[in-house]
Amino acid sequence: MHAERGIAHDEGVTRRSLLGSAGALVGVGVLLGVRGLRSTTKQVTAKVMSAVLPKPTTPLPALPADPAAQYPGLSTLITPNADFYRVATTFDTPGFDPASWRLKVDGLVQQPLTLSWEQLIARPLIEVDAMLACVSNEVGGSLVGNARWLGVRLDDLIGEAQPSARADQIMGWSSDGFSAGFPLAVLDGRDAIIAIGMNGKPLPPEHGYPARLIVPGLYGYVSATKWLARLELTRFDTAQGYWIPRGWSAMAPIKTASRIDTPKTATTMAAGRRAIAGVAWSPPLGISKVEVQVDRGPWQVATLGPQLARTTWRQWWLPWDATTGDHTITVRATDGEGVTQTRQVHGEVPDGATGWHQISVRVQ
Ligand SMILES: Nc1nc2c(c(=O)[nH]1)N[C@H]1C(S)=C(S)[C@@H](COP(=O)(O)O)O[C@H]1N2
Ligand SMILES: [Mo]
């Protein structure tokens, strides 16, 4: 799977042909670099994890009890950093020198800004519960995670730079040349941040240390620039982020989705009472309902877990009397505005997969 190789979106024939020879070159670089980089990353990780993270100016309440403790196999409310999916165009994790680090805000602005690390972390720090999803996540896939982030509000900072009337896109650039652009209009009050913390720790190097963007509701490839170095105000008609000329959509809100975590597909189990459980998401609207269908039976409404925020995934579960035989189980979710996710099956290209997640199990 591409997350393990650390290479985004290059799975399968379609994406490979989209990547062409540039993709091949990236591959070679990664193969040559892997051994050295792995050990460097380990040393960097140790250093980062012992660094002191500033406290939030406005903390969120403590996390509620996690229903995953009651339902083995159910995704936890918060994804531990070590288990969080990982996607990047390279294995390299750029270094960080707090003395020389700078974040620039420029492009179509009246007031270009340059912030040092100290200036960035001296700003008010908020906590945000939000999930991150990869556009390459297939229906039922695992390229999604949920975290409590710590960071600086993006709308305040962009406001200070005074975007010109012509600007309609914010392009986040990383120190390694990656870019991701999203509409300026997405800053509609939602908690988009320059994140410096993830689940109470500094961002792990592979997740963007020292700073990355988190824009709730958008797929990572158009928003979540890791190793952030520059915010450039641009226009969609003249500037494209890294993945756009490679066949992916410039506009990419996260699609409503639901996933069955337990039971796992293709498993054989004993007859009796058990739980069907999983997660569902539709950031930033949230989830209002999850329904489960066993075989051709009626749609049954599942119990929903705590809602940390409408920008996170929501756990759900349903008791089930498993009877002997082969069964299919299907799930569908409804968003915060009452719209049920489409059953239309579509692949990940160009703006995210759709369709209901269905599993098959054998009960003996
Ligand atoms: N610098 C940089 N940032 C990046 C990427 C990248 O390749 N390079 N990939 C993006 C994509 S496609 C996704 S889905 C998310 C993944 O973030 P994670 O690895 O922390 O889960 O990061 C985004 N930010
Ligand atoms: Mo992604």
mmCIF file of C-alpha atoms and ligand atoms in Angstrom:
data_model
loop_
_atom_site.group_PDB
_atom_site.id
_atom_site.type_symbol
_atom_site.label_atom_id
_atom_site.label_comp_id
_atom_site.label_asym_id
_atom_site.label_seq_id
_atom_site.Cartn_x
_atom_site.Cartn_y
_atom_site.Cartn_z
ATOM 1 C CA MET A 1 0.000 0.000 0.000
ATOM 2 C CA HIS A 2 1.308 3.435 -0.871
ATOM 3 C CA ALA A 3 1.183 4.736 2.704
ATOM 4 C CA GLU A 4 3.816 2.191 3.713
ATOM 5 C CA ARG A 5 6.063 3.162 0.831
ATOM 6 C CA GLY A 6 5.430 6.795 1.651
ATOM 7 C CA ILE A 7 4.549 7.596 -1.954
ATOM 8 C CA ALA A 8 1.220 9.243 -2.607
ATOM 9 C CA HIS A 9 -1.287 8.448 -5.302
ATOM 10 C CA ASP A 10 0.962 6.305 -7.494
ATOM 11 C CA GLU A 11 -0.926 3.063 -7.127
ATOM 12 C CA GLY A 12 -2.454 1.346 -10.096
ATOM 13 C CA VAL A 13 -2.241 1.816 -13.822
ATOM 14 C CA THR A 14 -4.103 5.125 -14.008
ATOM 15 C CA ARG A 15 -1.952 6.885 -11.500
ATOM 16 C CA ARG A 16 1.277 5.406 -12.787
ATOM 17 C CA SER A 17 0.577 6.670 -16.280
ATOM 18 C CA LEU A 18 -0.365 10.035 -14.812
ATOM 19 C CA LEU A 19 2.959 10.211 -13.005
ATOM 20 C CA GLY A 20 5.004 9.190 -16.045
ATOM 21 C CA SER A 21 8.778 9.446 -15.926
ATOM 22 C CA ALA A 22 8.830 11.972 -13.094
ATOM 23 C CA GLY A 23 7.255 9.283 -10.907
ATOM 24 C CA ALA A 24 9.940 6.803 -11.916
ATOM 25 C CA LEU A 25 12.664 9.240 -10.912
ATOM 26 C CA VAL A 26 11.110 9.789 -7.498
ATOM 27 C CA GLY A 27 11.052 6.011 -7.068
ATOM 28 C CA VAL A 28 14.774 5.663 -7.744
ATOM 29 C CA GLY A 29 15.631 8.454 -5.318
ATOM 30 C CA VAL A 30 13.602 6.800 -2.612
ATOM 31 C CA LEU A 31 15.249 3.405 -3.143
ATOM 32 C CA LEU A 32 18.735 4.882 -2.842
ATOM 33 C CA GLY A 33 17.865 7.023 0.152
ATOM 34 C CA VAL A 34 15.795 4.710 2.299
ATOM 35 C CA ARG A 35 18.448 3.203 4.563
ATOM 36 C CA GLY A 36 20.146 6.433 5.600
ATOM 37 C CA LEU A 37 16.885 8.293 5.961
ATOM 38 C CA ARG A 38 15.302 5.711 8.228
ATOM 39 C CA SER A 39 18.012 6.071 10.856
ATOM 40 C CA THR A 40 18.093 9.883 10.549
ATOM 41 C CA THR A 41 14.339 9.954 11.016
ATOM 42 C CA LYS A 42 14.698 7.882 14.193
ATOM 43 C CA GLN A 43 17.218 10.304 15.710
ATOM 44 C CA VAL A 44 15.124 13.307 14.701
ATOM 45 C CA THR A 45 12.015 11.673 16.157
ATOM 46 C CA ALA A 46 13.701 11.192 19.540
ATOM 47 C CA LYS A 47 14.712 14.862 19.605
ATOM 48 C CA VAL A 48 11.294 16.119 18.533
ATOM 49 C CA MET A 49 9.445 14.019 21.061
ATOM 50 C CA SER A 50 11.502 15.401 23.941
ATOM 51 C CA ALA A 51 10.873 19.011 22.807
ATOM 52 C CA VAL A 52 8.440 21.049 24.903
ATOM 53 C CA LEU A 53 5.141 21.881 23.241
ATOM 54 C CA PRO A 54 3.608 25.250 24.148
ATOM 55 C CA LYS A 55 0.252 25.157 25.948
ATOM 56 C CA PRO A 56 -2.986 26.039 24.142
ATOM 57 C CA THR A 57 -4.349 29.531 24.832
ATOM 58 C CA THR A 58 -7.850 28.055 24.561
ATOM 59 C CA PRO A 59 -7.780 24.342 25.423
ATOM 60 C CA LEU A 60 -10.583 21.932 24.523
ATOM 61 C CA PRO A 61 -12.312 19.904 27.245
ATOM 62 C CA ALA A 62 -10.710 16.565 28.153
ATOM 63 C CA LEU A 63 -11.586 13.711 25.803
ATOM 64 C CA PRO A 64 -14.643 11.625 26.731
ATOM 65 C CA ALA A 65 -14.394 7.903 27.489
ATOM 66 C CA ASP A 66 -13.621 6.036 24.266
ATOM 67 C CA PRO A 67 -16.329 3.543 23.180
ATOM 68 C CA ALA A 68 -13.593 1.583 21.395
ATOM 69 C CA ALA A 69 -12.782 0.122 24.813
ATOM 70 C CA GLN A 70 -16.171 -1.662 24.682
ATOM 71 C CA TYR A 71 -16.032 -2.672 21.034
ATOM 72 C CA PRO A 72 -12.826 -4.513 20.153
ATOM 73 C CA GLY A 73 -11.790 -3.724 16.593
ATOM 74 C CA LEU A 74 -13.547 -0.341 16.502
ATOM 75 C CA SER A 75 -11.289 2.600 15.565
ATOM 76 C CA THR A 76 -10.372 4.722 18.552
ATOM 77 C CA LEU A 77 -11.819 8.214 18.978
ATOM 78 C CA ILE A 78 -8.338 9.629 18.426
ATOM 79 C CA THR A 79 -5.782 7.920 16.194
ATOM 80 C CA PRO A 80 -2.444 7.551 18.034
ATOM 81 C CA ASN A 81 0.352 9.388 16.214
ATOM 82 C CA ALA A 82 2.290 6.174 15.659
ATOM 83 C CA ASP A 83 -0.728 4.587 13.883
ATOM 84 C CA PHE A 84 -1.700 7.641 11.830
ATOM 85 C CA TYR A 85 -1.585 6.987 8.091
ATOM 86 C CA ARG A 86 1.267 8.596 6.261
ATOM 87 C CA VAL A 87 1.413 9.910 2.712
ATOM 88 C CA ALA A 88 4.151 11.993 1.100
ATOM 89 C CA THR A 89 5.941 12.292 -2.214
ATOM 90 C CA THR A 90 9.274 11.389 -0.567
ATOM 91 C CA PHE A 91 10.658 9.552 2.465
ATOM 92 C CA ASP A 92 12.743 12.577 3.371
ATOM 93 C CA THR A 93 11.771 14.524 6.470
ATOM 94 C CA PRO A 94 13.345 18.006 6.286
ATOM 95 C CA GLY A 95 15.269 19.230 9.319
ATOM 96 C CA PHE A 96 14.340 22.190 11.515
ATOM 97 C CA ASP A 97 16.482 24.957 12.939
ATOM 98 C CA PRO A 98 14.342 27.240 15.129
ATOM 99 C CA ALA A 99 16.821 30.102 14.666
ATOM 100 C CA SER A 100 16.627 30.195 10.874
ATOM 101 C CA TRP A 101 13.086 28.828 10.287
ATOM 102 C CA ARG A 102 10.713 31.304 8.601
ATOM 103 C CA LEU A 103 7.111 31.236 7.440
ATOM 104 C CA LYS A 104 6.369 33.631 4.605
ATOM 105 C CA VAL A 105 2.931 34.916 3.651
ATOM 106 C CA ASP A 106 3.142 36.544 0.230
ATOM 107 C CA GLY A 107 1.822 36.584 -3.351
ATOM 108 C CA LEU A 108 -1.362 38.566 -3.980
ATOM 109 C CA VAL A 109 -1.309 40.396 -0.662
ATOM 110 C CA GLN A 110 -0.996 44.042 0.339
ATOM 111 C CA GLN A 111 1.094 43.239 3.414
ATOM 112 C CA PRO A 112 3.594 40.399 2.946
ATOM 113 C CA LEU A 113 4.606 38.811 6.258
ATOM 114 C CA THR A 114 7.560 36.823 7.517
ATOM 115 C CA LEU A 115 7.277 35.009 10.842
ATOM 116 C CA SER A 116 10.077 33.459 12.835
ATOM 117 C CA TRP A 117 9.383 30.290 14.850
ATOM 118 C CA GLU A 118 9.169 32.362 18.050
ATOM 119 C CA GLN A 119 6.706 34.781 16.472
ATOM 120 C CA LEU A 120 4.541 31.915 15.235
ATOM 121 C CA ILE A 121 4.259 30.117 18.564
ATOM 122 C CA ALA A 122 3.775 33.402 20.458
ATOM 123 C CA ARG A 123 0.406 33.807 18.691
ATOM 124 C CA PRO A 124 -2.794 32.475 20.354
ATOM 125 C CA LEU A 125 -2.802 28.679 20.102
ATOM 126 C CA ILE A 126 -6.060 26.788 19.709
ATOM 127 C CA GLU A 127 -6.868 23.100 19.878
ATOM 128 C CA VAL A 128 -8.830 21.565 17.010
ATOM 129 C CA ASP A 129 -10.330 18.091 16.779
ATOM 130 C CA ALA A 130 -10.283 17.174 13.106
ATOM 131 C CA MET A 131 -9.786 14.208 10.851
ATOM 132 C CA LEU A 132 -7.470 14.031 7.890
ATOM 133 C CA ALA A 133 -8.330 11.941 4.841
ATOM 134 C CA CYS A 134 -6.378 11.025 1.738
ATOM 135 C CA VAL A 135 -8.134 11.286 -1.614
ATOM 136 C CA SER A 136 -6.554 7.913 -2.455
ATOM 137 C CA ASN A 137 -8.531 6.241 0.319
ATOM 138 C CA GLU A 138 -10.704 3.523 -1.205
ATOM 139 C CA VAL A 139 -14.179 2.754 0.151
ATOM 140 C CA GLY A 140 -13.521 0.972 3.467
ATOM 141 C CA GLY A 141 -9.835 1.974 3.362
ATOM 142 C CA SER A 142 -7.499 3.101 6.124
ATOM 143 C CA LEU A 143 -5.987 6.357 4.775
ATOM 144 C CA VAL A 144 -7.930 8.386 7.339
ATOM 145 C CA GLY A 145 -7.163 9.418 10.890
ATOM 146 C CA ASN A 146 -8.480 11.625 13.641
ATOM 147 C CA ALA A 147 -6.377 13.853 15.879
ATOM 148 C CA ARG A 148 -6.432 16.712 18.381
ATOM 149 C CA TRP A 149 -4.229 19.357 16.765
ATOM 150 C CA LEU A 150 -2.625 22.429 18.343
ATOM 151 C CA GLY A 151 -1.970 25.481 16.207
ATOM 152 C CA VAL A 152 -2.373 29.045 15.076
ATOM 153 C CA ARG A 153 -5.534 30.237 13.315
ATOM 154 C CA LEU A 154 -5.024 30.581 9.583
ATOM 155 C CA ASP A 155 -7.804 33.147 8.948
ATOM 156 C CA ASP A 156 -6.248 35.657 11.389
ATOM 157 C CA LEU A 157 -2.835 35.380 9.793
ATOM 158 C CA ILE A 158 -4.129 35.575 6.218
ATOM 159 C CA GLY A 159 -6.276 38.559 7.246
ATOM 160 C CA GLU A 160 -3.189 40.400 8.506
ATOM 161 C CA ALA A 161 -1.532 39.914 5.131
ATOM 162 C CA GLN A 162 -4.543 41.624 3.445
ATOM 163 C CA PRO A 163 -5.188 39.478 0.370
ATOM 164 C CA SER A 164 -5.904 41.506 -2.760
ATOM 165 C CA ALA A 165 -9.384 41.252 -4.289
ATOM 166 C CA ARG A 166 -7.960 39.123 -7.122
ATOM 167 C CA ALA A 167 -6.667 36.349 -4.813
ATOM 168 C CA ASP A 168 -8.926 33.272 -4.655
ATOM 169 C CA GLN A 169 -6.500 30.501 -3.640
ATOM 170 C CA ILE A 170 -4.173 29.867 -0.690
ATOM 171 C CA MET A 171 -1.185 27.798 -1.738
ATOM 172 C CA GLY A 172 0.741 26.107 1.063
ATOM 173 C CA TRP A 173 4.345 25.378 0.075
ATOM 174 C CA SER A 174 6.585 22.945 1.922
ATOM 175 C CA SER A 175 10.316 23.314 2.382
ATOM 176 C CA ASP A 176 10.714 20.301 0.049
ATOM 177 C CA GLY A 177 8.823 21.897 -2.871
ATOM 178 C CA PHE A 178 5.392 20.262 -2.428
ATOM 179 C CA SER A 179 2.368 22.528 -2.791
ATOM 180 C CA ALA A 180 -1.347 22.280 -2.073
ATOM 181 C CA GLY A 181 -3.931 24.957 -2.887
ATOM 182 C CA PHE A 182 -7.460 25.551 -1.621
ATOM 183 C CA PRO A 183 -10.055 28.322 -1.919
ATOM 184 C CA LEU A 184 -9.546 31.430 0.188
ATOM 185 C CA ALA A 185 -13.333 31.177 0.675
ATOM 186 C CA VAL A 186 -12.821 27.966 2.705
ATOM 187 C CA LEU A 187 -11.755 30.239 5.572
ATOM 188 C CA ASP A 188 -15.429 30.635 6.501
ATOM 189 C CA GLY A 189 -14.931 30.514 10.254
ATOM 190 C CA ARG A 190 -13.920 26.859 10.447
ATOM 191 C CA ASP A 191 -10.860 26.090 12.545
ATOM 192 C CA ALA A 192 -8.176 25.933 9.854
ATOM 193 C CA ILE A 193 -4.757 26.098 11.507
ATOM 194 C CA ILE A 194 -1.043 26.040 11.118
ATOM 195 C CA ALA A 195 -0.556 23.024 13.358
ATOM 196 C CA ILE A 196 2.512 22.547 15.521
ATOM 197 C CA GLY A 197 1.117 19.837 17.807
ATOM 198 C CA MET A 198 -0.626 16.513 17.283
ATOM 199 C CA ASN A 199 -2.290 14.659 20.153
ATOM 200 C CA GLY A 200 -0.313 16.474 22.831
ATOM 201 C CA LYS A 201 3.080 16.060 21.148
ATOM 202 C CA PRO A 202 5.055 18.116 18.660
ATOM 203 C CA LEU A 203 4.172 17.005 15.127
ATOM 204 C CA PRO A 204 6.143 13.840 14.385
ATOM 205 C CA PRO A 205 8.721 14.490 11.610
ATOM 206 C CA GLU A 206 6.781 12.321 9.125
ATOM 207 C CA HIS A 207 3.613 14.308 9.830
ATOM 208 C CA GLY A 208 5.192 17.676 9.087
ATOM 209 C CA TYR A 209 7.421 18.855 11.951
ATOM 210 C CA PRO A 210 7.688 21.664 12.837
ATOM 211 C CA ALA A 211 4.491 23.020 11.197
ATOM 212 C CA ARG A 212 1.797 21.930 8.755
ATOM 213 C CA LEU A 213 -1.622 23.049 7.580
ATOM 214 C CA ILE A 214 -4.830 21.443 8.814
ATOM 215 C CA VAL A 215 -7.944 22.605 6.976
ATOM 216 C CA PRO A 216 -10.960 20.642 8.275
ATOM 217 C CA GLY A 217 -13.131 19.253 5.478
ATOM 218 C CA LEU A 218 -10.599 19.089 2.637
ATOM 219 C CA TYR A 219 -8.596 16.113 1.389
ATOM 220 C CA GLY A 220 -4.931 16.273 2.343
ATOM 221 C CA TYR A 221 -3.547 16.769 -1.170
ATOM 222 C CA VAL A 222 -5.299 20.159 -1.546
ATOM 223 C CA SER A 223 -4.757 21.409 1.992
ATOM 224 C CA ALA A 224 -2.534 19.671 4.498
ATOM 225 C CA THR A 225 0.960 20.839 3.479
ATOM 226 C CA LYS A 226 3.553 19.330 5.819
ATOM 227 C CA TRP A 227 6.919 21.033 6.570
ATOM 228 C CA LEU A 228 5.190 24.323 5.824
ATOM 229 C CA ALA A 229 7.442 27.169 4.645
ATOM 230 C CA ARG A 230 5.229 29.568 2.714
ATOM 231 C CA LEU A 231 1.619 30.634 2.254
ATOM 232 C CA GLU A 232 1.181 32.163 -1.164
ATOM 233 C CA LEU A 233 -2.029 33.962 -2.170
ATOM 234 C CA THR A 234 -2.696 33.040 -5.785
ATOM 235 C CA ARG A 235 -5.446 32.478 -8.352
ATOM 236 C CA PHE A 236 -6.868 29.120 -9.455
ATOM 237 C CA ASP A 237 -6.656 30.171 -13.102
ATOM 238 C CA THR A 238 -2.881 30.654 -12.962
ATOM 239 C CA ALA A 239 -1.526 28.427 -10.135
ATOM 240 C CA GLN A 240 -1.922 24.687 -9.473
ATOM 241 C CA GLY A 241 -0.805 22.606 -6.502
ATOM 242 C CA TYR A 242 1.455 19.554 -6.927
ATOM 243 C CA TRP A 243 -1.206 16.934 -7.689
ATOM 244 C CA ILE A 244 -3.459 18.994 -9.991
ATOM 245 C CA PRO A 245 -1.497 18.656 -13.274
ATOM 246 C CA ARG A 246 -1.183 14.940 -12.389
ATOM 247 C CA GLY A 247 -4.893 14.336 -12.907
ATOM 248 C CA TRP A 248 -6.466 15.208 -9.560
ATOM 249 C CA SER A 249 -9.214 17.775 -9.059
ATOM 250 C CA ALA A 250 -8.352 21.312 -7.915
ATOM 251 C CA MET A 251 -11.444 21.303 -5.680
ATOM 252 C CA ALA A 252 -11.581 18.447 -3.210
ATOM 253 C CA PRO A 253 -13.889 18.562 -0.198
ATOM 254 C CA ILE A 254 -13.893 15.277 1.768
ATOM 255 C CA LYS A 255 -16.854 13.126 0.723
ATOM 256 C CA THR A 256 -19.298 11.659 3.224
ATOM 257 C CA ALA A 257 -18.201 8.104 4.002
ATOM 258 C CA SER A 258 -18.662 5.267 6.454
ATOM 259 C CA ARG A 259 -16.601 2.194 7.217
ATOM 260 C CA ILE A 260 -17.249 -1.106 8.971
ATOM 261 C CA ASP A 261 -14.287 -1.796 11.292
ATOM 262 C CA THR A 262 -15.629 -4.957 12.902
ATOM 263 C CA PRO A 263 -16.290 -7.665 11.920
ATOM 264 C CA LYS A 264 -13.542 -7.714 9.313
ATOM 265 C CA THR A 265 -14.504 -8.825 5.841
ATOM 266 C CA ALA A 266 -13.940 -12.470 4.894
ATOM 267 C CA THR A 267 -13.767 -13.643 8.519
ATOM 268 C CA THR A 268 -15.444 -16.743 9.917
ATOM 269 C CA MET A 269 -17.074 -16.415 13.328
ATOM 270 C CA ALA A 270 -19.206 -18.279 15.790
ATOM 271 C CA ALA A 271 -22.959 -17.706 15.870
ATOM 272 C CA GLY A 272 -24.266 -15.460 18.669
ATOM 273 C CA ARG A 273 -24.651 -11.902 19.759
ATOM 274 C CA ARG A 274 -21.918 -9.488 18.705
ATOM 275 C CA ALA A 275 -21.531 -5.901 17.545
ATOM 276 C CA ILE A 276 -21.120 -4.442 14.108
ATOM 277 C CA ALA A 277 -19.112 -1.227 14.551
ATOM 278 C CA GLY A 278 -17.146 1.372 12.644
ATOM 279 C CA VAL A 279 -16.657 5.049 11.886
ATOM 280 C CA ALA A 280 -18.376 7.584 9.623
ATOM 281 C CA TRP A 281 -17.429 11.103 8.587
ATOM 282 C CA SER A 282 -18.574 14.177 6.730
ATOM 283 C CA PRO A 283 -16.400 17.114 7.785
ATOM 284 C CA PRO A 284 -17.238 19.927 8.370
ATOM 285 C CA LEU A 285 -20.988 19.114 8.565
ATOM 286 C CA GLY A 286 -20.715 16.087 10.826
ATOM 287 C CA ILE A 287 -22.764 12.892 10.886
ATOM 288 C CA SER A 288 -26.439 12.777 11.854
ATOM 289 C CA LYS A 289 -27.197 9.107 11.166
ATOM 290 C CA VAL A 290 -25.567 5.785 10.346
ATOM 291 C CA GLU A 291 -27.581 2.829 9.064
ATOM 292 C CA VAL A 292 -26.618 -0.802 8.681
ATOM 293 C CA GLN A 293 -28.171 -3.472 6.488
ATOM 294 C CA VAL A 294 -27.604 -7.192 6.982
ATOM 295 C CA ASP A 295 -28.225 -9.167 3.789
ATOM 296 C CA ARG A 296 -31.440 -7.844 2.253
ATOM 297 C CA GLY A 297 -32.954 -6.914 5.617
ATOM 298 C CA PRO A 298 -34.226 -3.507 6.706
ATOM 299 C CA TRP A 299 -31.822 -0.601 7.265
ATOM 300 C CA GLN A 300 -31.199 -0.394 11.026
ATOM 301 C CA VAL A 301 -30.154 2.820 12.739
ATOM 302 C CA ALA A 302 -26.846 2.437 14.607
ATOM 303 C CA THR A 303 -25.946 4.112 17.904
ATOM 304 C CA LEU A 304 -23.580 7.049 17.418
ATOM 305 C CA GLY A 305 -20.552 7.637 19.626
ATOM 306 C CA PRO A 306 -19.568 11.022 21.136
ATOM 307 C CA GLN A 307 -19.170 13.924 18.712
ATOM 308 C CA LEU A 308 -15.871 15.623 19.513
ATOM 309 C CA ALA A 309 -16.485 18.074 16.695
ATOM 310 C CA ARG A 310 -18.321 17.950 13.393
ATOM 311 C CA THR A 311 -14.919 17.892 11.723
ATOM 312 C CA THR A 312 -13.990 14.512 13.201
ATOM 313 C CA TRP A 313 -15.127 11.014 12.407
ATOM 314 C CA ARG A 314 -17.882 9.544 14.522
ATOM 315 C CA GLN A 315 -17.928 6.023 15.882
ATOM 316 C CA TRP A 316 -21.087 3.921 15.543
ATOM 317 C CA TRP A 317 -22.208 0.444 16.586
ATOM 318 C CA LEU A 318 -25.145 -1.928 16.298
ATOM 319 C CA PRO A 319 -25.789 -5.187 18.175
ATOM 320 C CA TRP A 320 -26.237 -8.179 15.856
ATOM 321 C CA ASP A 321 -27.477 -11.729 16.424
ATOM 322 C CA ALA A 322 -25.221 -13.555 14.033
ATOM 323 C CA THR A 323 -26.983 -16.619 12.637
ATOM 324 C CA THR A 324 -25.313 -19.537 10.843
ATOM 325 C CA GLY A 325 -24.670 -18.876 7.174
ATOM 326 C CA ASP A 326 -22.974 -16.396 4.858
ATOM 327 C CA HIS A 327 -23.878 -12.738 5.359
ATOM 328 C CA THR A 328 -23.191 -9.392 3.765
ATOM 329 C CA ILE A 329 -23.220 -6.242 5.880
ATOM 330 C CA THR A 330 -23.553 -2.781 4.332
ATOM 331 C CA VAL A 331 -23.243 0.663 5.934
ATOM 332 C CA ARG A 332 -24.311 4.147 4.859
ATOM 333 C CA ALA A 333 -24.066 7.524 6.596
ATOM 334 C CA THR A 334 -26.110 10.709 6.525
ATOM 335 C CA ASP A 335 -24.447 14.108 6.974
ATOM 336 C CA GLY A 336 -25.359 16.964 9.311
ATOM 337 C CA GLU A 337 -27.712 18.434 6.702
ATOM 338 C CA GLY A 338 -29.629 15.186 6.135
ATOM 339 C CA VAL A 339 -27.955 14.100 2.901
ATOM 340 C CA THR A 340 -27.173 10.370 2.720
ATOM 341 C CA GLN A 341 -23.900 9.299 1.105
ATOM 342 C CA THR A 342 -24.299 8.184 -2.483
ATOM 343 C CA ARG A 343 -24.382 4.459 -3.310
ATOM 344 C CA GLN A 344 -22.879 5.308 -6.702
ATOM 345 C CA VAL A 345 -19.567 3.429 -6.922
ATOM 346 C CA HIS A 346 -16.713 5.646 -8.122
ATOM 347 C CA GLY A 347 -12.929 5.271 -7.935
ATOM 348 C CA GLU A 348 -10.563 7.643 -6.155
ATOM 349 C CA VAL A 349 -9.579 9.687 -9.252
ATOM 350 C CA PRO A 350 -10.099 12.635 -9.601
ATOM 351 C CA ASP A 351 -11.665 13.797 -6.305
ATOM 352 C CA GLY A 352 -12.291 10.829 -3.976
ATOM 353 C CA ALA A 353 -14.055 7.440 -4.012
ATOM 354 C CA THR A 354 -17.779 6.962 -3.382
ATOM 355 C CA GLY A 355 -20.055 3.992 -2.694
ATOM 356 C CA TRP A 356 -21.275 2.104 0.354
ATOM 357 C CA HIS A 357 -18.840 -0.101 2.275
ATOM 358 C CA GLN A 358 -19.932 -3.720 2.263
ATOM 359 C CA ILE A 359 -18.310 -6.750 3.893
ATOM 360 C CA SER A 360 -18.962 -10.506 3.787
ATOM 361 C CA VAL A 361 -18.653 -12.866 6.750
ATOM 362 C CA ARG A 362 -19.279 -16.557 7.434
ATOM 363 C CA VAL A 363 -21.034 -17.534 10.652
ATOM 364 C CA GLN A 364 -20.706 -21.155 11.839
HETATM 365 N N1 LIG B 1 5.084 18.405 2.088
HETATM 366 C C1 LIG B 1 4.094 17.550 1.812
HETATM 367 N N2 LIG B 1 2.902 17.696 2.442
HETATM 368 C C2 LIG B 1 1.875 16.847 2.176
HETATM 369 C C3 LIG B 1 2.027 15.803 1.232
HETATM 370 C C4 LIG B 1 3.296 15.671 0.592
HETATM 371 O O1 LIG B 1 3.511 14.772 -0.242
HETATM 372 N N3 LIG B 1 4.310 16.540 0.925
HETATM 373 N N4 LIG B 1 0.979 14.948 0.993
HETATM 374 C C5 LIG B 1 -0.370 15.419 1.298
HETATM 375 C C6 LIG B 1 -1.347 14.336 1.283
HETATM 376 S S1 LIG B 1 -1.734 13.679 -0.244
HETATM 377 C C7 LIG B 1 -1.986 13.897 2.423
HETATM 378 S S2 LIG B 1 -3.277 12.825 2.348
HETATM 379 C C8 LIG B 1 -1.554 14.372 3.758
HETATM 380 C C9 LIG B 1 -1.146 13.187 4.623
HETATM 381 O O2 LIG B 1 -0.735 13.629 5.882
HETATM 382 P P1 LIG B 1 -0.130 12.567 6.914
HETATM 383 O O3 LIG B 1 1.017 11.889 6.229
HETATM 384 O O4 LIG B 1 0.280 13.359 8.106
HETATM 385 O O5 LIG B 1 -1.243 11.597 7.217
HETATM 386 O O6 LIG B 1 -0.444 15.254 3.681
HETATM 387 C C10 LIG B 1 -0.443 16.167 2.623
HETATM 388 N N5 LIG B 1 0.688 17.027 2.804
HETATM 389 MO MO MO B 2 -3.392 12.183 0.040
#
